[in-house]
Amino acid sequence: LGLGDLGANGMGIAVGKSMLYTAAAGVAPSQVLPVAVDAGCGTAAVRDDPLYVGLRRDRERGPAYDALVQELVQALRARYGKSLLLHWEDFGSSNAFRLLKKYQENSLLPTFNDDIQSTAAAVLAALLGAVRISGVAPLTKQRLLFYGAGQANLGAAKLFVTALKNRGVSETTAKRQVWMMDSKGLLTSDRKDLSQQKAEFARTPDELNISSDSRKNLLRVVMELKPTALIGAASVKGAFTQEIIERLTTGLQQGNSPVVRPVVMALSNPLTRAECTAEEAIRWSGGAAVFASGTKFAPVKKTSGDEIVPSQANNSLIFPGIGLGCLAAGATRVTDDMFYAAAYAVAQATTEEELRRGSVLPSVKRLRDVTVSVAAQVAEQAQLSMVATTTPTGALGCLETAISESAVENSTVFDAELECIRSLQYSPNQQR
């Protein structure tokens, strides 16, 4: 959200995510526990507010912070055992990647980071939806330029590579279809300031026909690379200017190429941080841009009179289904392929009518049904990835049977999977 360090005030976000597990996935409220880690607050204006409820001290960092997080994880595991699914939310970039890696590798529990992995899956779902629209490059031909190299874009780049690998593209080739910029310009291998996560997507200087100074200029980079998709998550309002969108579009509309429609994603929110609006992207591209955003935008009228309904690439389409799917399968890990499965399920849930309206993601009005589809795909992928366990209750036996038969690709079998997932969902009218 670009809200900075909220300290204990971030508890509202944890509560909101918990509510979505129930509202979207049908996970019983008694099975969800929001937790805030109060290690101080690095924002003086928040910390010094007379109504602030958290520790009135600067944020703790280093070994003491890590020890606190480890104590929390150990306590949760001791209390809830193998049934625990750990969802990390709104940790700063300096902690998010390393904590995720640490607890993925060193603890026997399924865990994921919502800002890195769920947002990545929402972006991939939007891209998978976009490539179903005529004039958009197919997924294996996409050239992505990420503006911003934080958790969301790094996660999206990594999942895009996973998607291409699942389509038979080598990892080396897949990474060559990704370019990324941070506040200092393009990520290149001659830079000495790159984190491990950024270095993974750094390109060699000899791949560029751009001076070192111009590598910091988004317009020059767009003109040189001619990307098929421009994805912003830098929290820089107005970063996607009219000239950039125009150049992005004309860069594709040359020669006889069937690829004439760029994908534009302005993922930063709230609106005061959005790289551009839906109306701007569509108008400046002459109606060619296929748009998705992090902020909800109103429908846009094209000069032809057609109405475009922009999609919001929100991770609420992903994480509730990840949680429900993991619970259904008794997953011991949450793998990248499970997030790919979630993205694919969301994209497939987008109807032809929605695509005709320019929506690359399904309507939020169908969130609960979409979440069931996501959960079924996630549970099936858990089986395929061999991270599923014997389901803990007799009510789930039908899920195991349906998944084991799914290789025949019979829609009736998948319908059975969906019914198994629905049988797990909580309703306020149920007595538990």
Short mmCIF file of N, CA and C in Angstrom, two decimals, residues 33 112 127 173 180 184 234:
data_model
loop_
_atom_site.label_atom_id
_atom_site.label_comp_id
_atom_site.label_asym_id
_atom_site.label_seq_id
_atom_site.Cartn_x
_atom_site.Cartn_y
_atom_site.Cartn_z
N LEU A 33 -5.89 -16.89 12.68
CA LEU A 33 -5.40 -16.08 13.80
C LEU A 33 -4.52 -14.95 13.28
N PHE A 112 4.28 -18.90 3.28
CA PHE A 112 4.43 -18.07 2.08
C PHE A 112 4.35 -16.61 2.46
N LEU A 127 -1.56 -11.28 -16.63
CA LEU A 127 -0.83 -11.47 -17.89
C LEU A 127 -1.39 -12.66 -18.66
N THR A 173 16.77 -18.67 -21.02
CA THR A 173 16.00 -17.94 -22.03
C THR A 173 14.88 -17.14 -21.38
N MET A 180 14.45 -5.19 -15.69
CA MET A 180 13.96 -4.60 -14.45
C MET A 180 14.73 -3.32 -14.13
N LYS A 184 17.70 3.42 -9.30
CA LYS A 184 18.99 3.79 -9.87
C LYS A 184 19.13 3.38 -11.33
N ALA A 234 6.52 0.91 -8.41
CA ALA A 234 7.57 1.75 -7.83
C ALA A 234 7.01 2.85 -6.93
#
